[in-house]
Coordinates of C-alpha atoms and ligand atoms in Angstrom, one line a residue:
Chain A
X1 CA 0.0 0.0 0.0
X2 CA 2.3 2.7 1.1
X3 CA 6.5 1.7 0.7
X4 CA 9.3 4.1 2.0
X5 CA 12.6 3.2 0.1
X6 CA 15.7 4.7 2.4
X7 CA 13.4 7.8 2.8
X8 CA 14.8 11.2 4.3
X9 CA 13.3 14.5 5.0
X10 CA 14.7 17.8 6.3
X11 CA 13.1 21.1 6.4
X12 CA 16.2 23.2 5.2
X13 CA 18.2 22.6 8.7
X14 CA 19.4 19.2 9.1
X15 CA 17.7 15.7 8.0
X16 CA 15.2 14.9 10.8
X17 CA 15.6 11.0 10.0
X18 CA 17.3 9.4 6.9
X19 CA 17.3 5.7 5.8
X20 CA 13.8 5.2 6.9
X21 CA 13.1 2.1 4.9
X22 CA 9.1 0.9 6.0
X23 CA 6.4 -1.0 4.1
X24 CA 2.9 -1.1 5.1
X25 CA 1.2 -4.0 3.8
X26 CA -2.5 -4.8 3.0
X27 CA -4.0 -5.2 6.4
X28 CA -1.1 -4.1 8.5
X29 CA -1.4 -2.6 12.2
X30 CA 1.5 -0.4 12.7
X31 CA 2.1 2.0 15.8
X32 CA 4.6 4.8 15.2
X33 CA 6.2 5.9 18.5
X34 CA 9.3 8.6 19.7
X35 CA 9.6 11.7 21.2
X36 CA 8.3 15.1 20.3
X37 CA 9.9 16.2 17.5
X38 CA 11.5 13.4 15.8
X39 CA 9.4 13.4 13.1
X40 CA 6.5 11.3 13.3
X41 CA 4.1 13.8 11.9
X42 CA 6.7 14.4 9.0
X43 CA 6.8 11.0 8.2
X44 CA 3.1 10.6 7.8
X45 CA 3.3 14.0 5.8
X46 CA 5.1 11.8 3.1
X47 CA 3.2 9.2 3.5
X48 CA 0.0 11.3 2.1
X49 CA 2.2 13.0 -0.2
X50 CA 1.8 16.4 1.2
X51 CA 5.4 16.5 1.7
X52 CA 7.7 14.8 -1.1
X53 CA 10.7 12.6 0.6
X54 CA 14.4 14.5 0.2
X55 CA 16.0 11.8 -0.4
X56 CA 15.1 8.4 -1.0
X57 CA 11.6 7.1 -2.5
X58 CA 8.0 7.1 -1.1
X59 CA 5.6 4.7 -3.0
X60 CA 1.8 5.1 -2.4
X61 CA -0.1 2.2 -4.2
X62 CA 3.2 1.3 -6.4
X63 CA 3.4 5.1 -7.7
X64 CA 6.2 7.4 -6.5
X65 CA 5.0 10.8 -4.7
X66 CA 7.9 12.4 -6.5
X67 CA 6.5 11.7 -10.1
X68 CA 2.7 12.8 -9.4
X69 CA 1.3 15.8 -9.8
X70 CA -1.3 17.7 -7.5
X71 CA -3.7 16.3 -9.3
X72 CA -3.1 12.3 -8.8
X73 CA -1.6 13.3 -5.3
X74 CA -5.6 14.5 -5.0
X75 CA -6.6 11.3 -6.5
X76 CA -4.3 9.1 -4.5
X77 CA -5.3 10.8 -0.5
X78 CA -8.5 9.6 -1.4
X79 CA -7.8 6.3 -1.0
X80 CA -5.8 7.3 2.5
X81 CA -8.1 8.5 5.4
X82 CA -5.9 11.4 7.4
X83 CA -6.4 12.0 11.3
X84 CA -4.7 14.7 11.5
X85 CA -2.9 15.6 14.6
X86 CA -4.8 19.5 14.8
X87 CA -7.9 18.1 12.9
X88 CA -8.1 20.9 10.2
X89 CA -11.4 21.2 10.2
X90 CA -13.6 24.1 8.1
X91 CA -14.7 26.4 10.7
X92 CA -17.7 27.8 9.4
X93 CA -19.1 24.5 8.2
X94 CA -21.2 22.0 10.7
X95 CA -19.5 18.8 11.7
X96 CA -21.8 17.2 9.5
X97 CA -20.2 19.1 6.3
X98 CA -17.1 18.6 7.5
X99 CA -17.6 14.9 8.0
X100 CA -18.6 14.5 4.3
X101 CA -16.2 17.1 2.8
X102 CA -14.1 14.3 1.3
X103 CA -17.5 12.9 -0.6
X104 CA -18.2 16.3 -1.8
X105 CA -14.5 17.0 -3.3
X106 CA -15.1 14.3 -5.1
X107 CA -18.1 15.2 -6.7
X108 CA -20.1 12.4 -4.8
X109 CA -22.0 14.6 -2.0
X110 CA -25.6 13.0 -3.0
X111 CA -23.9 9.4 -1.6
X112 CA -23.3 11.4 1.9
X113 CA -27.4 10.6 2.9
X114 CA -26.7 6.8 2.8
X115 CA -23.7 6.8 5.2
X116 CA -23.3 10.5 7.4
X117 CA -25.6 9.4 10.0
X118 CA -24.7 6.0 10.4
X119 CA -21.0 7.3 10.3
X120 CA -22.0 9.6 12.6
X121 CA -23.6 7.2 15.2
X122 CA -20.8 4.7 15.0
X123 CA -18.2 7.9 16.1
X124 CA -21.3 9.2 18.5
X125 CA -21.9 12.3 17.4
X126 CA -25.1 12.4 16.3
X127 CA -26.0 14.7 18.8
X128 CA -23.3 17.4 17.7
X129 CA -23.9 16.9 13.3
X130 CA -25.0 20.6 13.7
X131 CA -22.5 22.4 16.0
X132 CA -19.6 24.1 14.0
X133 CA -15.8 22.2 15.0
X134 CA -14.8 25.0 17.3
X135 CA -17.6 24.1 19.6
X136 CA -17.4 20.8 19.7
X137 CA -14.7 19.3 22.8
X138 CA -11.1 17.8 21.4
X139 CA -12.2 14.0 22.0
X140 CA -15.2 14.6 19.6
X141 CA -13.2 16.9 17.5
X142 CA -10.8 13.7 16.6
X143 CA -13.4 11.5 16.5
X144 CA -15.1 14.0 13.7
X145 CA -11.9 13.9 12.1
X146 CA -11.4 9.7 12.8
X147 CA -15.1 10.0 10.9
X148 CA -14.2 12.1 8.2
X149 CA -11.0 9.7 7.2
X150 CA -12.9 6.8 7.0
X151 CA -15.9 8.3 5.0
X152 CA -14.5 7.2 1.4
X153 CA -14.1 4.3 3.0
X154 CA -10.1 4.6 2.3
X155 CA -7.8 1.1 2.2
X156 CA -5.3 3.1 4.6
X157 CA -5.5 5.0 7.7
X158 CA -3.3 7.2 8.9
X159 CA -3.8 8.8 12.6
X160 CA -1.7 11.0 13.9
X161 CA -2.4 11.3 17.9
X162 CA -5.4 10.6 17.6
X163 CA -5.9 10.2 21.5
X164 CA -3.9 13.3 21.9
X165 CA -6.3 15.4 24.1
X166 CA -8.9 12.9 25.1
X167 CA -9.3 10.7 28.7
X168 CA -8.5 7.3 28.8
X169 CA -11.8 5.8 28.0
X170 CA -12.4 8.0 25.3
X171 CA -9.3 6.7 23.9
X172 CA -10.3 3.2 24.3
X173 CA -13.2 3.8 22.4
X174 CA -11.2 5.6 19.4
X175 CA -9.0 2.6 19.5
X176 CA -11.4 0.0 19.3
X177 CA -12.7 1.9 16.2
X178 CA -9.7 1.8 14.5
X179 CA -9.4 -2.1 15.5
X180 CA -12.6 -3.0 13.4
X181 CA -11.8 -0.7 10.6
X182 CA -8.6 -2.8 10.6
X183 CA -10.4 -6.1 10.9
X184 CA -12.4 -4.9 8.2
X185 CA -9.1 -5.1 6.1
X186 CA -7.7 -1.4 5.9
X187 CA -4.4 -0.8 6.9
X188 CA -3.8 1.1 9.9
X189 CA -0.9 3.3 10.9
X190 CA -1.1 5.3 13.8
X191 CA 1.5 7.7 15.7
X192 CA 1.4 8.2 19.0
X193 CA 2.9 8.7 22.3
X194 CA 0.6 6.8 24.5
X195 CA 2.0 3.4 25.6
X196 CA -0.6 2.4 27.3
X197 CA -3.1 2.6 24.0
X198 CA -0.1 0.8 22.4
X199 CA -0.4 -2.1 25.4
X200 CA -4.2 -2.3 24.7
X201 CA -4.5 -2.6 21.4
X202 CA -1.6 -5.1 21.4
X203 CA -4.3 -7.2 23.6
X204 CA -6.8 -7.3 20.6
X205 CA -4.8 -7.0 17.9
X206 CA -0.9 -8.3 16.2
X207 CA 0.6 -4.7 15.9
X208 CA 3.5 -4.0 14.5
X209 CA 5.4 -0.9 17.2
X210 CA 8.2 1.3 15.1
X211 CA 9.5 3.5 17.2
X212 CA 11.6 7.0 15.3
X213 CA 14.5 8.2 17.3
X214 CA 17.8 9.5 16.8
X215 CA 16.8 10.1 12.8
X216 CA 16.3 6.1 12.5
X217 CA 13.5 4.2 12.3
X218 CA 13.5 0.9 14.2
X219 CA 11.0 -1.8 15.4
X220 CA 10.8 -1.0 19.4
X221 CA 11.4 -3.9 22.0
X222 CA 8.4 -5.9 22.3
X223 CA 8.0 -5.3 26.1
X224 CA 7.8 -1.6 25.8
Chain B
X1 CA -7.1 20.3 -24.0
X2 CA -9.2 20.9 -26.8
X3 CA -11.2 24.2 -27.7
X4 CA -14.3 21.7 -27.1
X5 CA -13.2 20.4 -24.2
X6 CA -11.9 23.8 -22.7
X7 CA -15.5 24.8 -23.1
X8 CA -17.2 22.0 -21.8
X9 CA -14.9 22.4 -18.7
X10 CA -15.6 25.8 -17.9
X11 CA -19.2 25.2 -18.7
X12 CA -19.2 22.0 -15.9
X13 CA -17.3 25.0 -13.8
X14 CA -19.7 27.3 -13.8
X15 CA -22.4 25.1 -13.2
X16 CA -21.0 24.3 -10.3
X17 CA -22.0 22.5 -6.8
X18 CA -23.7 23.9 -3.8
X19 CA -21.6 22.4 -1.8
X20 CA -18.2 23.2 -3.1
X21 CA -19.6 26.6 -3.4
X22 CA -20.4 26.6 0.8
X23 CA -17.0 25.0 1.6
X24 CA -15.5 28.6 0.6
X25 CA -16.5 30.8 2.8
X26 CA -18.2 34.0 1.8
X27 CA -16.0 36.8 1.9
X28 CA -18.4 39.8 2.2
X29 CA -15.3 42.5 1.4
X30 CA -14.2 40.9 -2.1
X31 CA -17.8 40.2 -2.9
X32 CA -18.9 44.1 -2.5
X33 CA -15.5 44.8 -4.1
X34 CA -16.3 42.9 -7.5
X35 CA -19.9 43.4 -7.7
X36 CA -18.9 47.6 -7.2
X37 CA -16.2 47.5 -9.9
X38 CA -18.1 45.6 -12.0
X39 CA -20.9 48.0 -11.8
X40 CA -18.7 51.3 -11.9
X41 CA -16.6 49.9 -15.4
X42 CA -19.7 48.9 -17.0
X43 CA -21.4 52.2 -16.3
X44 CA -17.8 54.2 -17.9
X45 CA -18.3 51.6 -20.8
X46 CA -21.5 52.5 -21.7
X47 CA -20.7 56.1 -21.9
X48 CA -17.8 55.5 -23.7
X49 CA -19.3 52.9 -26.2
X50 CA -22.3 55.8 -26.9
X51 CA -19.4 57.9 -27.4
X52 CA -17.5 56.2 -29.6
X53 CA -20.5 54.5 -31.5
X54 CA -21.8 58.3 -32.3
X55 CA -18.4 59.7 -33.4
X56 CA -18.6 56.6 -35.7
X57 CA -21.9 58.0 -37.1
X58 CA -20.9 61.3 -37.7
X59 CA -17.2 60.4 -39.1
X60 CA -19.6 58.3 -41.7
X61 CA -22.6 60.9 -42.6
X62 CA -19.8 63.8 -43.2
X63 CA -17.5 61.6 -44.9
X64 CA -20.2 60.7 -47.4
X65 CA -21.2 64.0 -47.9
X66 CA -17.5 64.9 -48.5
X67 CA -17.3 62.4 -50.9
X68 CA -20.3 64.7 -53.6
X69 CA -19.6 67.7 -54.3
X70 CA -18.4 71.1 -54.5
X71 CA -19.3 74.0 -56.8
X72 CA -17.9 76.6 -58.8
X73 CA -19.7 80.1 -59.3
X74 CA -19.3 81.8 -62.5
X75 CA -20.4 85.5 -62.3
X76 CA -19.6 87.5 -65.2
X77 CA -21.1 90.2 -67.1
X78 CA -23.8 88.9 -69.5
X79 CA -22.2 88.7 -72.8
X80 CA -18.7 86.6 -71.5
X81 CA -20.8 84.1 -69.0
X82 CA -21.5 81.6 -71.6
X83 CA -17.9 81.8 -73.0
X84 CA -16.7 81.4 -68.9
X85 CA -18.6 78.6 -68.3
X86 CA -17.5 76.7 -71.2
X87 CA -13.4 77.8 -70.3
X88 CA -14.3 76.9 -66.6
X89 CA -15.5 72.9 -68.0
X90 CA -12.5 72.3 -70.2
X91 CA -10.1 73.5 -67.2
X92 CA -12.1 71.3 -65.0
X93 CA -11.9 68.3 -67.6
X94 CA -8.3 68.2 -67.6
X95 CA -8.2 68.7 -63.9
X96 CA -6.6 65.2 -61.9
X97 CA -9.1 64.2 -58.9
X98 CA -12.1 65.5 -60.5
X99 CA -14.5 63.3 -61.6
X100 CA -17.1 64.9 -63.6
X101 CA -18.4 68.8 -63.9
X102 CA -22.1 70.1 -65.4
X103 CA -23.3 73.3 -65.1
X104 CA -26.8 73.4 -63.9
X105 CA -29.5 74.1 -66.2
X106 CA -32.0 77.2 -65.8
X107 CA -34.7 75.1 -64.4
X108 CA -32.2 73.5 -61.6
X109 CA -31.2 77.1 -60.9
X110 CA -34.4 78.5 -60.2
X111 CA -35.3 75.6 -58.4
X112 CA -32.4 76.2 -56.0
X113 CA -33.3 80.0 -55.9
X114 CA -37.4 79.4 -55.2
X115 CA -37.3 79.0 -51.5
X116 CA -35.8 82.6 -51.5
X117 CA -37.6 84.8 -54.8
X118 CA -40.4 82.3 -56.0
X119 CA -40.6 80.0 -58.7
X120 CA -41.5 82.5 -61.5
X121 CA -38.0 84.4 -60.7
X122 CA -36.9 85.4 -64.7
X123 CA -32.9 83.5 -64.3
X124 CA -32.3 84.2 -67.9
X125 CA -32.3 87.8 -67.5
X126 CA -30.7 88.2 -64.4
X127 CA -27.3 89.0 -63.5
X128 CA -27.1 85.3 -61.7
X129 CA -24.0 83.8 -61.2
X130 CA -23.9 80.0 -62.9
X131 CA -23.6 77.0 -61.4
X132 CA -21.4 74.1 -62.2
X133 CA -21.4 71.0 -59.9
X134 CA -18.1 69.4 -59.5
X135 CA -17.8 65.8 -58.7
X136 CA -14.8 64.5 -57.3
X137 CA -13.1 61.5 -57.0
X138 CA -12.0 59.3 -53.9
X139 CA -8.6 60.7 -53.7
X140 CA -10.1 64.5 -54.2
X141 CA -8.5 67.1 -56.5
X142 CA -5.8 69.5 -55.4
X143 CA -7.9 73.4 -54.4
X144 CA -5.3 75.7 -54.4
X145 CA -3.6 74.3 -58.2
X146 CA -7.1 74.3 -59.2
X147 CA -7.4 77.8 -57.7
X148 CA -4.5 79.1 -59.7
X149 CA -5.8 77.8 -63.0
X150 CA -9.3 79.0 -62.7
X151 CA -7.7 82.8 -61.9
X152 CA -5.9 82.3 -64.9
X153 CA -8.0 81.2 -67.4
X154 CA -11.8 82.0 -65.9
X155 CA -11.2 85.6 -63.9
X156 CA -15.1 85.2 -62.7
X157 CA -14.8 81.6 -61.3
X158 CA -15.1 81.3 -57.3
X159 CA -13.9 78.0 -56.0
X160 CA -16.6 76.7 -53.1
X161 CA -15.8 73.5 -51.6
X162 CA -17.7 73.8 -48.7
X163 CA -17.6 70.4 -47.7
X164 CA -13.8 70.0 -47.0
X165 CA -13.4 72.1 -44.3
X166 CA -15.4 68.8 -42.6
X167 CA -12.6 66.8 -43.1
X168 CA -10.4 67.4 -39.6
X169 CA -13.7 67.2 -37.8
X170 CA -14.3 63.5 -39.7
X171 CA -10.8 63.0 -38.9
X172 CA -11.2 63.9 -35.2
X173 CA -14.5 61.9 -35.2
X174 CA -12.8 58.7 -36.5
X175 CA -9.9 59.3 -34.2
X176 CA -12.8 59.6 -31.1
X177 CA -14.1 56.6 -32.6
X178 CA -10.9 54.5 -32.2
X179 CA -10.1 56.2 -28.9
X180 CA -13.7 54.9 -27.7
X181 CA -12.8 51.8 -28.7
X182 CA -9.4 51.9 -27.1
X183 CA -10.8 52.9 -23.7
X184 CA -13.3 50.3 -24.1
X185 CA -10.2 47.4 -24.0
X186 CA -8.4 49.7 -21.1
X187 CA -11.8 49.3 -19.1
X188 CA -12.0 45.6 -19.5
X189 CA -8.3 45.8 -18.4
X190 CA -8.4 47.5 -15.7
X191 CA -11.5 45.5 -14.3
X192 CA -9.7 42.0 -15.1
X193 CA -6.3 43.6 -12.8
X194 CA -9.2 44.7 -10.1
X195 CA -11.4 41.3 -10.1
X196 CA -7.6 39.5 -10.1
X197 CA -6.6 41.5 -7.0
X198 CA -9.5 41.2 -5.3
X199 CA -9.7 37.2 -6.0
X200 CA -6.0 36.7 -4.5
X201 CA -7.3 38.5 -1.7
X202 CA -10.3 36.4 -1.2
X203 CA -7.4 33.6 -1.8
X204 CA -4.9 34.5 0.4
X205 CA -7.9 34.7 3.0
X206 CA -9.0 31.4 2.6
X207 CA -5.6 29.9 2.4
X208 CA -6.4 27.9 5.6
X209 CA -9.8 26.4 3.5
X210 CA -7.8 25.3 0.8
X211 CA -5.5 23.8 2.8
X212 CA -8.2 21.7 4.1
X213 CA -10.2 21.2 1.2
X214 CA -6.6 19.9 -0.2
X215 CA -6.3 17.4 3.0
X216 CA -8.9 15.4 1.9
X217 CA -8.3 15.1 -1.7
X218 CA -9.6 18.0 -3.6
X219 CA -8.2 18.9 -7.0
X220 CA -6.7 22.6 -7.8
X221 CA -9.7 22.9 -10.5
X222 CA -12.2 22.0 -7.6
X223 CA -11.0 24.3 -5.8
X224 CA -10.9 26.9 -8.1
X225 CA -14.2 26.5 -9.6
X226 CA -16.1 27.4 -6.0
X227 CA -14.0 30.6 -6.7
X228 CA -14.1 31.2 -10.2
X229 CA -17.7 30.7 -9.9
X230 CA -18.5 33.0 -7.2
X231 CA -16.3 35.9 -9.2
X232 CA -17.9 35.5 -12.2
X233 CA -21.2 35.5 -11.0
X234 CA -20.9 38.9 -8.8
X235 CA -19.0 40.1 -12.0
X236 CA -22.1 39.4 -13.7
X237 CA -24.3 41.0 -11.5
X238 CA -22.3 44.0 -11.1
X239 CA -22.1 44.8 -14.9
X240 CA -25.8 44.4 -15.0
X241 CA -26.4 46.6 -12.3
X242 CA -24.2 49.3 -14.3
X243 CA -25.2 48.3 -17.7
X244 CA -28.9 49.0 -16.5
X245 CA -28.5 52.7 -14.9
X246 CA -26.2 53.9 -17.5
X247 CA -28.2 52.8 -20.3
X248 CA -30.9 54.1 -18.5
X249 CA -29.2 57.6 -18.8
X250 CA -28.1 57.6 -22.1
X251 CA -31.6 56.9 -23.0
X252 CA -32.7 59.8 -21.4
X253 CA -29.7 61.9 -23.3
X254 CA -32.0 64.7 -25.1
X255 CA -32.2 64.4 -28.9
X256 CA -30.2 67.2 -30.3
X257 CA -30.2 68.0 -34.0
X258 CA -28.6 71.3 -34.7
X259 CA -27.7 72.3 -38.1
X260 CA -29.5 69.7 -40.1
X261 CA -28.1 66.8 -38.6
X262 CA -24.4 67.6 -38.5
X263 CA -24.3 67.2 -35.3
X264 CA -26.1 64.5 -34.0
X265 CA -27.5 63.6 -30.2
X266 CA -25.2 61.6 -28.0
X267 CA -26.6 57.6 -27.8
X268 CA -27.7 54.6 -29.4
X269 CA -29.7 53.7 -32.1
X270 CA -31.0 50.3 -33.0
X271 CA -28.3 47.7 -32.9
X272 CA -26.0 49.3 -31.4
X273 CA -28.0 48.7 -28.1
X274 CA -26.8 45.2 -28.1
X275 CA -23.4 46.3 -27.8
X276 CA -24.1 47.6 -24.5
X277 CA -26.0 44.0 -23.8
X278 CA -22.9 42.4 -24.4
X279 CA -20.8 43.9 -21.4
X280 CA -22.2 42.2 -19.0
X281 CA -21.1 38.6 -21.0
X282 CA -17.8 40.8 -21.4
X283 CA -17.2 41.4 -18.1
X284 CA -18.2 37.9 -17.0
X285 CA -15.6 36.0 -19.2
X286 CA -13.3 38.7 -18.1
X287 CA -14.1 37.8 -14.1
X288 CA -13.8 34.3 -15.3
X289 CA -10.5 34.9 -17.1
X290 CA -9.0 36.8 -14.6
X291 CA -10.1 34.5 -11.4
X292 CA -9.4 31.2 -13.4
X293 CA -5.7 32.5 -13.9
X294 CA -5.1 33.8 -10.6
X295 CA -6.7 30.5 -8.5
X296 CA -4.6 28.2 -10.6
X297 CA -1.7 30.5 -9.8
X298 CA -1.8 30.6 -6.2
X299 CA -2.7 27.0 -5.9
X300 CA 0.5 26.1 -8.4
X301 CA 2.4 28.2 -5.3
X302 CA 1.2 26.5 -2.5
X303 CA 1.6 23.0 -3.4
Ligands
ATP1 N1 6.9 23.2 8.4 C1 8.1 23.1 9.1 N2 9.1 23.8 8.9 C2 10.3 23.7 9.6 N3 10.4 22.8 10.5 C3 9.4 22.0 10.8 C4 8.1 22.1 10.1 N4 7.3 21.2 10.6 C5 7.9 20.6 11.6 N5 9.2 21.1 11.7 C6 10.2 20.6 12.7 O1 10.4 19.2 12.4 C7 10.6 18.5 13.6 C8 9.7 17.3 13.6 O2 8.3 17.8 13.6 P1 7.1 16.7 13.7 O3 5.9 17.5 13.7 O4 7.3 15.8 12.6 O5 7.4 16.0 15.0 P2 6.5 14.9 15.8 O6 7.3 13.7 16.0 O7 5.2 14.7 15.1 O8 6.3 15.6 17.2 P3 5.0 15.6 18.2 O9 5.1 14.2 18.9 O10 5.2 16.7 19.1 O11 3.8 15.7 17.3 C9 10.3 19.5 14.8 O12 11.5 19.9 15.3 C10 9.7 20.6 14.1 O13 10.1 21.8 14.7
MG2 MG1 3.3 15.2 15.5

């Protein structure tokens, strides 16, 4: 689904990993751990193409980011649900819109009846479909965003912290979402800090920890 | 892309999506901006097309009426007038630029002096100067060499070319006429650099939205439809607005005709009213133009 080849990235100062050499396969669960700053948002950045890798290749679906163009990178995060790590959300839109923004980019809003409020239930915020993002509380904000990755119904997930500003069981509950949508066959990769959300999913499901540190990539202890 | 294509494209673009069109905020500043420029230039283009479309009419009435005739007076005491008239003919026969030359008969005569002494007036034996009509060709003849040879040869000749002193004013009228025109281009200039500034304003406002609606997948065209659509539309509406009040007013321009129609009353006649229905659609592909271009650009930059 989405290959790194001996990928590095820098911003202009110096590379903030190199060599990072990852595959996520069909199905896959994959934690991506390290501390703040080492690059775990950047990675995921190429791994939706929104940054292109400095050196190295980044394959998404067999084709190299370097070679598309906005266009088929447009195309190609269609197929990759994004949790983004501050949401981006469209302020002035209800959660509902924002929830089904990826449907109506694509020219397919009329499908968003079938699916919004069943999406919406299943994330539980039925109750807040008309409240604008900024009034909504983080945990439901990143569940509206958990919701508005899987809405294409992507074959890869991406989350980056998605349990970043939410309680524990809040965070159980966003886990065991992204559990089903893996048993449901997408591929799952998710960055985060939180080692005990690590420890429970580990319980329900064979996940794969990488853990990014000193600019390397490398598969963390199992004991953690 | 095709021609074909292109169009279909910026057909499907301007047809649009609700829902595209909601994910872009409404920016109330660029919106009143547009739909006030678009107004004020179509308003100046009216004026200036009624401008430029009379100058056109009176460059063509005078320039036909340049192209008749002029006359040569023959007064001479009675006995020598025949003799004149006949010198005055062969001069003018051998003369480059002039086409033909009759005198006027009697009854032509009198008829030109009715209005003034009544139709029984006796021309035969009265000490009236004769008339001979000169036509001239396109190029014209040269007045002051004919001038020279008519003092010479026919003492009681008296050039008249009354129409030529028209010429600067047609020249002036056509020069308006092309000057019209030209402001007309300027005005759609200047709109398309004011509808492009105030698009990368409502661009560089939204930057944050198009980030987003980038996030989850949306193509630079998509994106720069819900604008392109929005600009062209208060573009639209704008023009109207301005098309409507200044036609209004150059409707309500009074009639003047002074001097027999040589002047003639600033406006529009006939046809020339769907010039003025076209600015709107002028201004619209303009706004389209100019928003198209400028989306694309900023989107190229932020990639
Ligand atoms: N746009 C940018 N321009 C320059 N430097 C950046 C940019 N984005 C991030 N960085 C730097 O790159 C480094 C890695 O950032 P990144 O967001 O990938 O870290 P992270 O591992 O996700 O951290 P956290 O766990 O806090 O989310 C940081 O030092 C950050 O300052
Ligand atoms: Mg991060």
């Amino acid at each position: 689904m989405i290959e790194l080849e001996r990928a590095a990235y820098s911003y202009g100062g110096g590379e903030l990993f190199t060599d990072v050499t990852l595959t996520l396969a069909p199905g896959s669960f994959h934690f991506l751990t390290g501390p703040s700053g080492a690059g775990k948002t950047t990675l995921l950045k190429l791994c939706y193409g929104e940054l292109i890798a400095t050196a190295g290749h980044v394959r998404l679906f067999g084709e190299n980011t370097r070679k598309m163009d906005r266009d088929r990178i447009a195309m190609n995060r269609r197929r990759i649900g994004v949790v983004h790590q501050d949401c981006q959300f469209l302020d002035h839109l209800p959660i509902s819109e924002n929830v089904a923004l990826p449907l109506t980019v694509a020219g397919r809003s009329e499908e968003a009846d079938a699916y919004l409020g069943e999406l919406l239930a299943w994330v539980g915020l039925t109750r807040q479909a008309q409240q604008l993002p900024p009034e909504l509380s983080g945990g439901e904000r990143q569940r509206a965003a958990l919701a508005r990755a899987i809405i294409l119904s992507p074959d890869v997930i991406l989350a980056d912290e998605p349990t970043g500003n939410i309680d524990w069981e809040m965070s159980q509950r966003l886990l065991s979402l992204l559990v089903e949508l893996n048993k449901l066959g997408k591929t799952v990769l998710v960055a985060t800090h939180d080692m005990a959300l690590i420890r429970a999913a580990k319980a329900q499901i064979s996940a794969r920890v990488l853990r990014l540190k000193d600019r390397k990539i490398q598969a963390a202890e199992v004991d953690l | 892309m095709s021609l074909r294509e292109r169009i279909g494209s910026s057909v499907a673009l301007l047809a649009g999506d609700k829902q595209a069109d909601r994910a872009v905020p409404p920016t109330g500043f660029t919106a009143r901006l547009t739909v006030f420029t678009s107004a004020a230039m179509a308003f100046l283009a009216v004026f200036v097309l009624a401008l430029s479309l009379t100058a056109g009419r009176v460059a063509d009435r005078w320039t036909e009426q340049l192209a008749q005739t002029s006359t040569l007076r023959i007064s001479a005491p009675d006995g020598q007038i025949d003799a004149q008239v006949r010198a005055a003919l062969r001069v003018l026969e051998t003369t480059p630029g002039v086409a033909g030359a009759r005198a006027l008969s009697d009854e032509e005569q009198r008829a030109l002096l009715a209005p003034w002494f009544g139709p029984d007036l006796p021309v035969e034996s009265l000490p009236i100067p004769r008339l001979i009509e000169i036509t001239e060709t396109d190029g014209g003849y040269d007045t002051t060499g004919l001038r020279a040879r008519l003092q010479a040869e026919v003492p009681g000749a008296l050039l008249d070319d009354h129409a030529r002193w028209r010429a600067p004013l047609v020249k002036a009228a056509e020069r308006l006429r092309a000057l019209g025109f030209a402001a007309v281009i300027l005005i759609a200039g200047a709109t398309a650099a004011m509808i492009t500034l105030a698009a990368q304003a409502a661009l560089a406002a939204n930057a944050q939205v198009i980030r987003v609606m980038r996030l989850v997948g949306a193509k630079d065209s998509y994106i720069a439809g819900a604008f392109v659509r929005r600009f062209t539309l208060r573009a639209f509406f704008g023009s109207t607005v301005g098309v409507a009040v200044s036609g209004v007013a150059v409707w309500l321009l009074p009639e003047l005709d002074v001097a027999g129609g040589i002047l003639e009353g600033i406006g529009l006649s006939g046809a020339e009213w769907l010039w003025i229905a076209a600015i709107p659609i002028l201004a619209s592909v303009v706004a389209f133009a100019a928003t198209r271009a400028a989306a694309l650009r900023t989107l190229g930059r932020h990639s």
